Coordinates of C-alpha atoms and ligand atoms in Angstrom, one line a residue:
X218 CA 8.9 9.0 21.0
X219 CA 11.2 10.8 22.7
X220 CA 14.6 7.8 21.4
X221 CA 13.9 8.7 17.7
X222 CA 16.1 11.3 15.8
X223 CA 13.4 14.5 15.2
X224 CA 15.1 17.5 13.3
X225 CA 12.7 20.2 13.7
X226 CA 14.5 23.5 12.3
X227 CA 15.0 23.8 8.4
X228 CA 17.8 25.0 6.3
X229 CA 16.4 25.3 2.9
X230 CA 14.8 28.8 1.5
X231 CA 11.0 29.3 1.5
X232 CA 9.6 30.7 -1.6
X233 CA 8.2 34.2 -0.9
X234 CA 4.7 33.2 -2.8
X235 CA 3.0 30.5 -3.2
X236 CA 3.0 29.2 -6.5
X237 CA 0.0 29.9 -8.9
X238 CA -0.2 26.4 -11.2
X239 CA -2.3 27.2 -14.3
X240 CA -3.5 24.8 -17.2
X241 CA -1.2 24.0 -20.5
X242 CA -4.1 24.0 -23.5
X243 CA -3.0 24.0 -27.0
X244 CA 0.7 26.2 -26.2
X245 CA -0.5 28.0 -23.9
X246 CA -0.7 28.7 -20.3
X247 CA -4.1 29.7 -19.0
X248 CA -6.8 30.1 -16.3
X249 CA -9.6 28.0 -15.8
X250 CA -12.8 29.7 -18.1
X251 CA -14.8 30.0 -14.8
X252 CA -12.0 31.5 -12.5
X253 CA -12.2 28.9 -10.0
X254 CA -9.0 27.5 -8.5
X255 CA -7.8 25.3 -5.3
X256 CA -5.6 25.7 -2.6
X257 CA -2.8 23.2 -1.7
X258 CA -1.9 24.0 2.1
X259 CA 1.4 22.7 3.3
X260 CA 1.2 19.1 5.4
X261 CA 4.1 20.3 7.0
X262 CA 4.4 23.4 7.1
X263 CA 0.7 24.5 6.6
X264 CA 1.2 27.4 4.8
X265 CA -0.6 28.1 1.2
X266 CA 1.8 26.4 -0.7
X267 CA 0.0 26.7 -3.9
X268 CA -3.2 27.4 -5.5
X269 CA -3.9 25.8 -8.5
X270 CA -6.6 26.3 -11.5
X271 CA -9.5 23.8 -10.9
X272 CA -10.2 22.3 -14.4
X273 CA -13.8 21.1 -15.9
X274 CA -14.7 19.5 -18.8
X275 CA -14.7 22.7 -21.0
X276 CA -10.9 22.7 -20.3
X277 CA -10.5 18.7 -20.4
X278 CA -12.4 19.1 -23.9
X279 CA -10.1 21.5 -25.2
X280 CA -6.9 19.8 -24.2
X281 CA -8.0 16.5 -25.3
X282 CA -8.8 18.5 -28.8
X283 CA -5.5 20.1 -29.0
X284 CA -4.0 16.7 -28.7
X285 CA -6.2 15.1 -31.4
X286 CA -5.4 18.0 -33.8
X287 CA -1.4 17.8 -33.0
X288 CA -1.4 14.3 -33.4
X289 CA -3.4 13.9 -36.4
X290 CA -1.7 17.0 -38.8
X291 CA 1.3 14.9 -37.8
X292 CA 3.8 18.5 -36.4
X293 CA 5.5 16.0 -33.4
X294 CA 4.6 11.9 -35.0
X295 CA 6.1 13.0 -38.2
X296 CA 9.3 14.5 -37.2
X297 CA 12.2 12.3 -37.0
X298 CA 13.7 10.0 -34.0
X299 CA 16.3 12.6 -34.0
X300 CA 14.3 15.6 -34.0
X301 CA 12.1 14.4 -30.7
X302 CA 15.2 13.7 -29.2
X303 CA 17.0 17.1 -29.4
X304 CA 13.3 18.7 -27.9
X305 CA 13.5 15.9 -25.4
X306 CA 17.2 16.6 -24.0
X307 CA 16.5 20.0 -24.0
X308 CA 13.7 19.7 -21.7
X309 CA 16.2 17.2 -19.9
X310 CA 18.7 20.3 -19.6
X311 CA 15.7 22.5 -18.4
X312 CA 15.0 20.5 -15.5
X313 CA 18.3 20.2 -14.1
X314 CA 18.5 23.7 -14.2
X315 CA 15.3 24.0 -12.0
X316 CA 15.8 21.7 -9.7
X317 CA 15.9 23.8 -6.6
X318 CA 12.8 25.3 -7.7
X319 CA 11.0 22.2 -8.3
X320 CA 12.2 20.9 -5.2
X321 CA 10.6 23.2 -3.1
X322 CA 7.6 22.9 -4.6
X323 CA 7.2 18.9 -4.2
X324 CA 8.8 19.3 -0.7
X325 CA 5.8 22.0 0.4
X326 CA 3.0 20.2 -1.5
X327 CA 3.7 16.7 -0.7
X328 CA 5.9 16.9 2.8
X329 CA 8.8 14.3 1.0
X330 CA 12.1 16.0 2.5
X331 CA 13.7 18.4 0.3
X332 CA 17.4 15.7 0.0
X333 CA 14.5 13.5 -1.7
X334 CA 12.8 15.9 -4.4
X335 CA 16.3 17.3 -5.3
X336 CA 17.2 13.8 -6.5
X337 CA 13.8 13.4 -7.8
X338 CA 13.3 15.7 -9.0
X339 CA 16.5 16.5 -11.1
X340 CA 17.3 12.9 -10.9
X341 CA 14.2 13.0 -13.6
X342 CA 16.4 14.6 -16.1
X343 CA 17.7 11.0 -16.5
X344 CA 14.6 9.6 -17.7
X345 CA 14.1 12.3 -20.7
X346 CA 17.2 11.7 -21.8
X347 CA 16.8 8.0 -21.6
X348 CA 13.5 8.1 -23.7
X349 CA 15.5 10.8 -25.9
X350 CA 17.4 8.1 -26.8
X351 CA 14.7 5.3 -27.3
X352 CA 13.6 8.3 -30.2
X353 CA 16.6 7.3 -32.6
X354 CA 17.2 3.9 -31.4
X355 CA 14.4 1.8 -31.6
X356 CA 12.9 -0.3 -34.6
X357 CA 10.8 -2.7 -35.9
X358 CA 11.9 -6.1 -37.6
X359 CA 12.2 -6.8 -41.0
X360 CA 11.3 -10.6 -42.5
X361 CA 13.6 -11.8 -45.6
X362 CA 12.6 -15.2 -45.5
X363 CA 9.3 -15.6 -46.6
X364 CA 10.2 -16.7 -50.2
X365 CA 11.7 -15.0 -52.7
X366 CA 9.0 -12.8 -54.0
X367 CA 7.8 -11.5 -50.7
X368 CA 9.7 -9.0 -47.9
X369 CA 8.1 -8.3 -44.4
X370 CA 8.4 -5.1 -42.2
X371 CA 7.2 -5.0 -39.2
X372 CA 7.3 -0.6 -38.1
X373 CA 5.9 0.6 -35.2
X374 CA 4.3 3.5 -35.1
X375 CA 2.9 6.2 -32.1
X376 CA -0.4 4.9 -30.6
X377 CA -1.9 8.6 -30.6
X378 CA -3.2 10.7 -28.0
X379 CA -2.7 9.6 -24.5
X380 CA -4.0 10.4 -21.0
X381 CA -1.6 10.3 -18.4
X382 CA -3.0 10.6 -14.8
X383 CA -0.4 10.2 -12.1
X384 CA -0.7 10.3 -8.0
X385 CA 1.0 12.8 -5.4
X386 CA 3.5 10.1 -3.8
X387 CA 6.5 11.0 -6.6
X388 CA 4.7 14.0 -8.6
X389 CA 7.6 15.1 -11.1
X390 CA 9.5 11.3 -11.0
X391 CA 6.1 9.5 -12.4
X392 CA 5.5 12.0 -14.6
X393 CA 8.8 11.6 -16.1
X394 CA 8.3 7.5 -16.2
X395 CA 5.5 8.3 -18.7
X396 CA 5.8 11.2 -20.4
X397 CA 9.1 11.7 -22.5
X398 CA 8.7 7.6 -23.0
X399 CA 5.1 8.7 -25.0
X400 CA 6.9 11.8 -26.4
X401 CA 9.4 10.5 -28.0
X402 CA 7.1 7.5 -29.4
X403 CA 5.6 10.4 -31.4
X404 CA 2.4 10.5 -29.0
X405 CA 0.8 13.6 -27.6
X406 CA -1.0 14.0 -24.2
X407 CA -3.4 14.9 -21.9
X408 CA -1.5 15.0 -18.1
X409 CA -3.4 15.2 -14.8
X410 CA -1.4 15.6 -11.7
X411 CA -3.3 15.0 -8.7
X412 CA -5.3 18.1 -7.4
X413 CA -2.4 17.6 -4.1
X414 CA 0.4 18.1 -6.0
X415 CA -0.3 19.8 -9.1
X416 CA 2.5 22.4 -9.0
X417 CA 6.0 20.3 -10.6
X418 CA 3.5 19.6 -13.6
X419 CA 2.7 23.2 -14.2
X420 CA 6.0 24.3 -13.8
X421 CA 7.4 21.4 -16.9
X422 CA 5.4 23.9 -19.0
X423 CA 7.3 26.4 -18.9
X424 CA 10.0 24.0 -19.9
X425 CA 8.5 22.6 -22.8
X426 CA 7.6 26.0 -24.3
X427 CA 11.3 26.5 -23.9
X428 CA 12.1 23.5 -25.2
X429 CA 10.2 24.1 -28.7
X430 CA 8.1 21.3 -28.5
X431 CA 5.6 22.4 -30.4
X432 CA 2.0 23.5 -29.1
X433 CA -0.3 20.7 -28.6
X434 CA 1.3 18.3 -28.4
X435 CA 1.7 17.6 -24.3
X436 CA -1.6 19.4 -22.5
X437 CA -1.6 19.4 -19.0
X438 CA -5.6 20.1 -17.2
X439 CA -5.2 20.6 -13.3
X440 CA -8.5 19.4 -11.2
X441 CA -9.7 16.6 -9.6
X442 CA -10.3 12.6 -11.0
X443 CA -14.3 14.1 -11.3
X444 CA -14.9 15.7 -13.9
X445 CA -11.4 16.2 -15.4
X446 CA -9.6 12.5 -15.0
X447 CA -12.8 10.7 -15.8
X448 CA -13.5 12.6 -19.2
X449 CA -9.8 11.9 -19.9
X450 CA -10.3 7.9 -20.0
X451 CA -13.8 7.7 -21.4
X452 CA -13.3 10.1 -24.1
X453 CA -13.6 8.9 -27.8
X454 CA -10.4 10.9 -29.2
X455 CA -8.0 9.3 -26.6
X456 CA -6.3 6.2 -27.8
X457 CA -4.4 5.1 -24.6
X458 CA -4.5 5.7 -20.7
X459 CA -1.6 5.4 -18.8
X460 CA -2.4 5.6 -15.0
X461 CA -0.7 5.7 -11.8
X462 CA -2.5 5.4 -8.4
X463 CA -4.7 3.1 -6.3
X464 CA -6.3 -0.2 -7.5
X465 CA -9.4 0.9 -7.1
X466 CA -9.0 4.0 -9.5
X467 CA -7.1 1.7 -11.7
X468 CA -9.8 -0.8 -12.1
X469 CA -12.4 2.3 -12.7
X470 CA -10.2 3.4 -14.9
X471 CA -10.7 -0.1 -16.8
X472 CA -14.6 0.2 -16.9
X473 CA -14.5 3.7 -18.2
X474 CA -12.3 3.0 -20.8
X475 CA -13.8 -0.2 -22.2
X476 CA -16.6 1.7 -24.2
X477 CA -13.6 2.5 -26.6
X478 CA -11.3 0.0 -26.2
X479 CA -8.9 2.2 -25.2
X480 CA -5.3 0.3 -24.3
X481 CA -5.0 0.9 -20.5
X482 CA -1.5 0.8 -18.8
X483 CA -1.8 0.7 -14.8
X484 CA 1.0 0.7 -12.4
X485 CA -0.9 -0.2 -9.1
X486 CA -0.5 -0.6 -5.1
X487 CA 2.3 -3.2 -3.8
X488 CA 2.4 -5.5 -0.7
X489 CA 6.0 -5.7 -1.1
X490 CA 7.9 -8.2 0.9
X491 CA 11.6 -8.5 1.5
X492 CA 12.6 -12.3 2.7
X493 CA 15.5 -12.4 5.1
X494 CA 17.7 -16.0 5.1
X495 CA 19.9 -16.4 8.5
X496 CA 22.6 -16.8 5.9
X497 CA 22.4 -13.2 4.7
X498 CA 24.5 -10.5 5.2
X499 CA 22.1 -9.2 8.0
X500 CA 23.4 -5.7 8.7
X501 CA 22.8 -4.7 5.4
X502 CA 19.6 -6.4 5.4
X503 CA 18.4 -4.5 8.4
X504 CA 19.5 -1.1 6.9
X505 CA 17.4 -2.2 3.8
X506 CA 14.7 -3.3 5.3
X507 CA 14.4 0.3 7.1
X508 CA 15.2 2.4 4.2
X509 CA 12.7 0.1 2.1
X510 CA 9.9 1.1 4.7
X511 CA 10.6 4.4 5.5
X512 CA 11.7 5.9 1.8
X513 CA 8.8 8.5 1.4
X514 CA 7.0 8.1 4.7
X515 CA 5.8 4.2 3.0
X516 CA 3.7 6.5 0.8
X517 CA 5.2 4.0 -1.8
X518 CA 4.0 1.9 -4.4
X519 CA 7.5 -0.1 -3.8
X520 CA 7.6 -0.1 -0.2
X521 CA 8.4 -2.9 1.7
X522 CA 5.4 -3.1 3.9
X523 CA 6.2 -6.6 5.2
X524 CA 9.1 -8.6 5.8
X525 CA 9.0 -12.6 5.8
X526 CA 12.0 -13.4 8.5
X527 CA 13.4 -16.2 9.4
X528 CA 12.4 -18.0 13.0
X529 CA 15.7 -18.7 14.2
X530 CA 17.0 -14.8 13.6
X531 CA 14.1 -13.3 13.7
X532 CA 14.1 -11.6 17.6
X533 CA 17.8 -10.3 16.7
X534 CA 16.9 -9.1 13.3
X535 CA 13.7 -7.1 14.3
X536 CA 15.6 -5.8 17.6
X537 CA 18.3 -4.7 15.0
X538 CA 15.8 -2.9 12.7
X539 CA 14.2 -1.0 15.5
X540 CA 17.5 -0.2 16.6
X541 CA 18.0 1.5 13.4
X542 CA 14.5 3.1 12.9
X543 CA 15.1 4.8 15.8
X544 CA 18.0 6.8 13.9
X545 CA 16.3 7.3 11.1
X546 CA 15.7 10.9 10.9
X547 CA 12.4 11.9 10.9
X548 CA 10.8 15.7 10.8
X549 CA 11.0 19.2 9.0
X550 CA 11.3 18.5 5.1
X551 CA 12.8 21.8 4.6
X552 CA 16.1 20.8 6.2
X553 CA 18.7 18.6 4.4
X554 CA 19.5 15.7 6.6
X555 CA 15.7 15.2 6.9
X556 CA 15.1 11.5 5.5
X557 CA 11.1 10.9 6.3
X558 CA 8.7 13.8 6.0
X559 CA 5.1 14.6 6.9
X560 CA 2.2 12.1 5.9
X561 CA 0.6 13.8 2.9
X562 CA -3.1 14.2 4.2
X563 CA -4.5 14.1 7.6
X564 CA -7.1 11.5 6.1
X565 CA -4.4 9.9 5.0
X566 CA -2.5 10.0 9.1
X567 CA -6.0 8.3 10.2
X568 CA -6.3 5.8 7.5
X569 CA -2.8 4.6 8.4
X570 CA -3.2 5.0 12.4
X571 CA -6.5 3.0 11.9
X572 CA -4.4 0.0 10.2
X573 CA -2.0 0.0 13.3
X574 CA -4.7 -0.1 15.9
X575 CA -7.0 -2.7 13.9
X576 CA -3.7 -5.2 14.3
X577 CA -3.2 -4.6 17.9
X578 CA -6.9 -5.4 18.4
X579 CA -6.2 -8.6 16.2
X580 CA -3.0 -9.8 18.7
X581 CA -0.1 -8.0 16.6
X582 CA 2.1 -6.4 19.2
X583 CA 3.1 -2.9 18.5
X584 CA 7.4 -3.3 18.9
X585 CA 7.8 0.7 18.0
X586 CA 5.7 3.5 17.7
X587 CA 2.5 3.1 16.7
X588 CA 0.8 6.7 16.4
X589 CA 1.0 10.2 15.1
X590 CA 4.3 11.8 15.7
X591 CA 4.2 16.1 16.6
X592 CA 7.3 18.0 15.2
X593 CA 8.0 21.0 17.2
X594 CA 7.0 24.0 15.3
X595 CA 5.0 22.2 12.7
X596 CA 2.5 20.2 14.4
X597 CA 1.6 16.5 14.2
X598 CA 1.1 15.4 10.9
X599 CA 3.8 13.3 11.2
X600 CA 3.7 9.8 11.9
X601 CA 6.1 7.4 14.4
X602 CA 8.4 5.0 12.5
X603 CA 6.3 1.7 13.2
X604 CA 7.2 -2.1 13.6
X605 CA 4.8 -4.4 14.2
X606 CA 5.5 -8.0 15.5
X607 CA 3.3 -10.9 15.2
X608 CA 1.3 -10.6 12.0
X609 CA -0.1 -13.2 10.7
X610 CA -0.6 -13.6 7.1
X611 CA -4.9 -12.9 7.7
X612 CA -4.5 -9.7 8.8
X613 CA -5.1 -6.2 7.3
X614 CA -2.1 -4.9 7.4
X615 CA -0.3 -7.7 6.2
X616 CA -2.6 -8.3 3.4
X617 CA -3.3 -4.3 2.7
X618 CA -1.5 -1.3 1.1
X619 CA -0.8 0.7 4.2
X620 CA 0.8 3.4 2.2
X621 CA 2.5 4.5 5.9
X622 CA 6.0 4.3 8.0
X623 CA 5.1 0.9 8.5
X624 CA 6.7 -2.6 8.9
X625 CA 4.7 -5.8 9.4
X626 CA 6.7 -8.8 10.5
X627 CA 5.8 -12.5 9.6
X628 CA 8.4 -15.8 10.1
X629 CA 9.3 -18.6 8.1
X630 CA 10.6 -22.2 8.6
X631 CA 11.6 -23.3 4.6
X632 CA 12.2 -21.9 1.8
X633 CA 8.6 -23.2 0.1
X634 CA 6.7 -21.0 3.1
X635 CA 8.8 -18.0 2.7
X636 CA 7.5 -18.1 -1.4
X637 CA 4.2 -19.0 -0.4
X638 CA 3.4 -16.1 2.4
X639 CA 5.6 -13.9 0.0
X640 CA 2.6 -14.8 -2.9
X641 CA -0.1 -14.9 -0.4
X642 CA -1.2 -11.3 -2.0
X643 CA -3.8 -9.8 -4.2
X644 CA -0.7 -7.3 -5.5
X645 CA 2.2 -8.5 -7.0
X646 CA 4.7 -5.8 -7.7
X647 CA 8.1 -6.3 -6.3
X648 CA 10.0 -8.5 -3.6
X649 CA 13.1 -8.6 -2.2
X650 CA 15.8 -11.7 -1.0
X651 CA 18.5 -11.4 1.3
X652 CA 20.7 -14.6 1.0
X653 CA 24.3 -15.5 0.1
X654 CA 23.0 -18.9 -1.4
X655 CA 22.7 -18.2 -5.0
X656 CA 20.6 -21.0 -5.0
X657 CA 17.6 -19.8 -3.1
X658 CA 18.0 -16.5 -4.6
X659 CA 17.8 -17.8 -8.1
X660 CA 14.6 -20.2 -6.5
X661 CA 13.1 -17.3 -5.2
X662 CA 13.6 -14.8 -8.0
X663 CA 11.6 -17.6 -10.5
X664 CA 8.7 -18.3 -8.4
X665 CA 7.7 -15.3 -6.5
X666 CA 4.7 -13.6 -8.5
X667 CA 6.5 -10.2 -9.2
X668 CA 7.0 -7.4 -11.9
X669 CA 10.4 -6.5 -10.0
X670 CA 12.7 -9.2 -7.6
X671 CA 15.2 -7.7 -5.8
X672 CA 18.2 -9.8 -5.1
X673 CA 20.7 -8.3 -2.0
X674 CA 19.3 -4.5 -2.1
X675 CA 15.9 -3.2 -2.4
X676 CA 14.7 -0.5 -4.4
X677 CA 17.6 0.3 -7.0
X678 CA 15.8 1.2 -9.8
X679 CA 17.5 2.5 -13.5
X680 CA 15.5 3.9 -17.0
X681 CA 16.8 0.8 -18.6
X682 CA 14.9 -1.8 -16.2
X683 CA 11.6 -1.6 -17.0
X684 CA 8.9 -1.7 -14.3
X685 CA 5.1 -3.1 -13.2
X686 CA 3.1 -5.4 -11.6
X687 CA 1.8 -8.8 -12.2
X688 CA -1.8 -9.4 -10.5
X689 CA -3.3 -6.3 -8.9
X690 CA -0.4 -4.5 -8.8
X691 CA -1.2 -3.3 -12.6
X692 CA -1.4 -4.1 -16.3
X693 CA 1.6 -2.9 -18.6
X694 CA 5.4 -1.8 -18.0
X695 CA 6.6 1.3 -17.4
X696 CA 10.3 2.7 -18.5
X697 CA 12.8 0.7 -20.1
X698 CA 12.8 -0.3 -23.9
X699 CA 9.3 -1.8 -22.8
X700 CA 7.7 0.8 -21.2
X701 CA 8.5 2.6 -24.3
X702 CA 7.0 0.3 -26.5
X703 CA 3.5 0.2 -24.4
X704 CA 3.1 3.9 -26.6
X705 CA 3.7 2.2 -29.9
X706 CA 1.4 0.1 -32.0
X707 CA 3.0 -2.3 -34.6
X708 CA 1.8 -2.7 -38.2
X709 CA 2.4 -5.5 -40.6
X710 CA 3.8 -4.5 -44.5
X711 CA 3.8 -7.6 -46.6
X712 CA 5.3 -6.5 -49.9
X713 CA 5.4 -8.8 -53.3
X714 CA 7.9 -7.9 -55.1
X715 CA 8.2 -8.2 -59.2
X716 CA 5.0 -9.1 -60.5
X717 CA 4.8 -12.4 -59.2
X718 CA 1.3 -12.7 -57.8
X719 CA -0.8 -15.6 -59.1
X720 CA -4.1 -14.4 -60.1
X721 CA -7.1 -16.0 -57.5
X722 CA -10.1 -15.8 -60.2
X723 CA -8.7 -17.9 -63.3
X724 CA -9.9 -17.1 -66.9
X725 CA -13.0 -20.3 -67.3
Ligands
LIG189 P1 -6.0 7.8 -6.5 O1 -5.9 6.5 -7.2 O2 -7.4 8.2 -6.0 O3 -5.5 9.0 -7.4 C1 -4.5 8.9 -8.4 C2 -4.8 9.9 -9.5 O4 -6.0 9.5 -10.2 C3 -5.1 11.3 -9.1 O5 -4.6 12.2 -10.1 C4 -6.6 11.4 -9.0 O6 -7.1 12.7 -9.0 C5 -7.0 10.6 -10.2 N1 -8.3 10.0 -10.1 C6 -9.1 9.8 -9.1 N2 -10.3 9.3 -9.5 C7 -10.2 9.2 -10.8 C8 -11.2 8.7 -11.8 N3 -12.3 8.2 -11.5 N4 -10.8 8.7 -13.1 C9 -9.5 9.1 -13.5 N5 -8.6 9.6 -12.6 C10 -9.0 9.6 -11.3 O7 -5.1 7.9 -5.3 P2 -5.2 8.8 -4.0 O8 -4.4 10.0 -4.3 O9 -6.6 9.1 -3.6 O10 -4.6 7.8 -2.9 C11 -5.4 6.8 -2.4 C12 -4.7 5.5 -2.1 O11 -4.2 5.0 -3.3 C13 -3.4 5.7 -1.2 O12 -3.7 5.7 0.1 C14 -2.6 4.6 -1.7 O13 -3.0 3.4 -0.9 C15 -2.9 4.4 -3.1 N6 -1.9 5.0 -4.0 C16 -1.1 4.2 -4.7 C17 -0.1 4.8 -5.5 C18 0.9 4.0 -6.2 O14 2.0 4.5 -6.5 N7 0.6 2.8 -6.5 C19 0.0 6.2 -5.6 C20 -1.0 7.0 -4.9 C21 -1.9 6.4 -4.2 P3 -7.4 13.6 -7.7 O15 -6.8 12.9 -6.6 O16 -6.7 14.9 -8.0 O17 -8.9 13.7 -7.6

C-alpha cells in the first residue's frame, strides 16, 4: 500500500448544506405527503451529503397520473420536432451552466472524483442536444410501389408514458442516456434515481421548469426500488420501462412488467474482457487496460473486469500494468488530480473484498493489493487497485460482476481460445482487441458475443454509437438513432387512392 499514489487533501469547495432533493409531481416540486425523508452520508467524506424525500406509492401514483394526463391531452407528443428540441437544448444550456454544482453533488453522494462528474456531468449536456436533434430529424418511410392506386407511410409515433429507473454508478450520465432520447420521442416519464444518489436528478428539475417544458410531462419520485420502482413497472398506465442496474433487478423488472406487456429496455452488468495480441502496441494496451479497470472504482457496467493475454507476453504485460496501477491516483474525490474515488457502500467494499479472497482460496495469486485501502483523513472506504493472476475461466471473479478496482488475468494460445474464454460469459456487453493485424481484429470484432467491440482503445463512447448488451447484459439499445427509436412505436397507413377499391361482397 504504501508504492501507490494516495492524494488525501482536496481542492474543490464543499457546499455549506447538504442538499435537500425533493419530488417533481405534475410541475411541481414537493415533499413527500408523510414527511419522511432519507439521508445520503458521504462514502468519502461522511458527512450528510444530502437528505432526500422518501417516496410511496401515494407519490408514485400521482406522478405516474401526471404522466398519463400529459401524455394523453397531447401538450409535449403534439408539439412539433422543432418545438421539443428548443425545450431540449435549453435544458442542454442549463446544465452546462451547473455543472460545478452538480458535480459536487455526484462527487459527495457517490465518491467518483470530482475531474469525473465535471465531465459527466456537463459532458451530459451533449446527449440533450444530441436527442434534440433526433426531434427534427428522424422519420418514418414512405412506400410508392405498391401499385398505382395504393401509397404506404410508415410514422412513428411516441410509445407513451415511460419509467425510467437508473443506478448510482453514473447518476446524471444515465439519466441523460434515457431521458431527452424519450423526450424528444414525444414521451413523458416517471424517473427514479437510486435512493444513493438521488440529488443530480432533483436538481434537473429545476432545469426543466426553467426550460418550459411543460408540467407533467418528466416526474421524477425519489425512494427506494420497494414500493416506488416496483409500482413504476407493474403499473397499468405505463407503456415502457427503461432500466439500468443489476441483472437481477432487470430480470424482476421483466416479471413485473409482463402482466401488461409493457416493452422493457434493460442495460445490464458486463464481464468485459479486453484481449491483448503480442503484436499490439502494448504500452497503450497496458494504459487501457488500467484506465478500463479503474475508471469509476470498476463500479462499471463497461469495465474491463478481465483481460485474456497472451502466454508468451503475458509476465511482461501484467508486470507492466501493475507498474502503472501503482500510479494511478487513488484517494480524496474532492481534489482534482484524483482519478479513482471511494467504493460507494461499505456493503458494497465487502462484497468486492469477499470476491478477491474467494480467488485466493481457489489458487489465484493476488499480484497487487487485494484489500480495503484507508485514506488519511477520510477513513477506509477505499479499496487497493487489484490484479489478480492465475484465474481460470471457473472462477467467481472471472465469471462475476465484481463491480470493484479489479483485474482478473486469464492466457491464451490462438486466436479461437482468446474468442472462446472472451464468450465464456453469461453477460455479453462489450470487449476489447488490442492487435495491429487487421485481420484478427476484424475476426474478433464478428464473433465475440457483444453489444459494443472495441478495437485499439477501450471505452470511447459518442451519442451517435448506440449502446447494450447481447445475452444478460440487457434487452434493447440505448443512445444513438436506435436508442432513440426504442421510445417510438411505428404504425402502418395504407391509403387507396381514387376510388379504386374492388367491392368484396358482389351484387348475386
Ligand atoms: P440495483 O439493480 O438493485 O438498483 C438499480 C435501480 O433499481 C435503483 O434505482 C434501485 O432502487 C432500483 N430497484 C431496486 N429494486 C427494484 C425493483 N424491484 N423494481 C424496480 N426498481 C428497483 O443495483 P444496486 O444499486 O443495488 O447494485 C447492486 C449491483 O448491481 C452492483 O453491485 C452491481 O453489480 C450491479 N449494478 C450494475 C449496474 C450497471 O450499470 N450495469 C449499475 C448499478 C449496479 P434503490 O437502490 O434506490 O432501492
Amino acid at each position: 500500500m504504501k508504492d501507490l499514489n494516495i492524494i488525501s487533501d482536496q481542492t474543490a469547495t464543499m457546499p455549506d448544506q447538504p442538499y435537500q432533493a425533493r419530488h417533481f409531481i405534475d410541475g411541481k416540486i414537493i415533499d413527500s405527503a408523510d414527511g419522511r425523508t432519507s439521508d445520503r452520508i458521504s462514502p468519502s467524506h461522511g458527512v450528510l451529503a444530502s437528505q432526500a424525500a422518501l417516496g410511496t406509492a401515494k407519490e408514485t401514483e400521482a406522478a405516474i397520473s401526471a404522466a398519463r394526463r400529459a401524455f394523453d391531452d397531447g401538450r409535449w407528443s403534439q408539439l412539433s420536432g422543432k418545438d421539443r428540441a428548443t425545450v431540449l437544448n435549453k435544458v442542454a444550456d442549463l446544465i452546462e451552466a451547473n455543472e460545478e454544482r452538480l458535480a459536487v453533488l455526484e462527487t459527495l453522494e457517490s465518491g467518483k472524483p470530482i475531474s469525473q462528474s465535471r465531465g459527466e456531468c456537463g459532458g451530459a449536456a451533449d446527449l440533450w442536444r444530441y436527442a434534440a436533434s433526433l426531434a427534427r430529424t428522424s422519420h418514418g418511410e414512405s412506400h410508392n410501389a405498391l401499385g398505382n392506386d395504393i401509397l404506404g407511410v410508415v410514422v412513428k409515433e411516441p410509445i407513451g408514458v415511460v419509467s425510467i429507473i437508473t443506478p448510482w454508478n453514473f447518476p446524471f450520465w444515465i439519466l441523460s442516456q434515457k431521458l431527452p432520447f424519450a423526450l424528444a420521442a414525444g414521451c413523458t416519464c416517471v424517473v427514479k434515481p437510486s435512493e444513493v444518489t438521488p440529488s443530480t436528478t432533483a436538481m434537473l428539475a429545476e432545469m426543466l421548469v426553467e426550460a418550459g417544458l411543460p408540467a407533467g410531462v418528466c416526474n421524477i419520485v425519489l425512494g427506494y426500488g420497494d414500493p416506488v420502482g416496483s409500482l413504476m413497472t407493474s403499473h397499468a398506465d405505463v407503456d415502457m420501462v427503461s432500466f439500468t442496474g443489476s441483472t437481477a433487478v432487470g430480470k424482476a423488472i421483466t416479471k413485473t412488467s409482463g402482466d401488461t406487456l409493457k416493452k422493457v429496455a434493460l442495460e445490464l452488468g458486463g464481464k468485459n474482457p479486453q484481449v491483448i495480441f503480442p503484436d499490439a502496441n502494448l504500452e497503450d494496451a497496458a494504459d487501457a487496460v488500467t484506465f478500463g479497470v479503474y475508471f469509476n472504482v470498476g463500479q462499471c457496467c463497461n469495465s474491463s473486469s478481465r483481460i485474456i493475454v497472451h502466454e508468451d507476453i503475458a509476465d511482461d504485460f501484467v508486470a507492466r500494468v501493475v507498474e502503472l496501477s501503482r500510479k494511478v491516483a487513488f484517494g480524496n474525490p474532492m481534489h482534482t488530480d484524483t482519478q479513482v474515488g471511494a467504493i460507494v457502500t461499505a456493503d458494497h467494499r465487502e462484497k468486492i473484498d469477499n470476491y478477491v479472497a474467494t480467488a485466493k482460496d481457489a489458487g489465484a495469486e493476488v499480484c497487487l493489493g487485494g484489500g480495503p485501502l484507508s485514506v488519511p483523513g477520510l477513513g477506509d472506504q477505499f479499496y487497493q487497485p487489484t490484479v489478480v493472476c492465475g484465474v481460470t475461466p471457473d472462477m467467481a471473479i472471472a465469471r462475476e460482476e465484481v463491480f470493484g478496482p479489479v483485474l482478473s488475468v486469464l492466457t491464451f494460445r490462438t486466436l479461437d481460445e482468446a474468442i472462446s474464454l472472451a464468450n465464456d460469459a453469461e453477460y455479453g456487453l462489450s470487449a476489447g482487441i488490442w492487435s495491429e493485424n487487421v485481420h484478427t481484429c476484424l475476426e474478433f470484432g464478428r464473433r465475440v458475443q457483444a453489444g459494443t467491440v472495441w478495437t485499439n482503445t477501450w471505452m470511447d463512447g459518442f451519442p451517435e454509437m448506440t449502446f447494450g448488451g447481447v445475452k444478460q447484459s440487457g434487452q434493447g439499445r440505448e443512445i444513438g438513432s436506435y436508442g432513440y427509436d426504442e421510445f417510438l412505436e411505428v404504425k402502418s397507413l395504407v391509403m387507396r387512392i381514387g376510388r379504386t377499391r374492388e367491392p368484396w361482397v358482389r351484387d348475386s
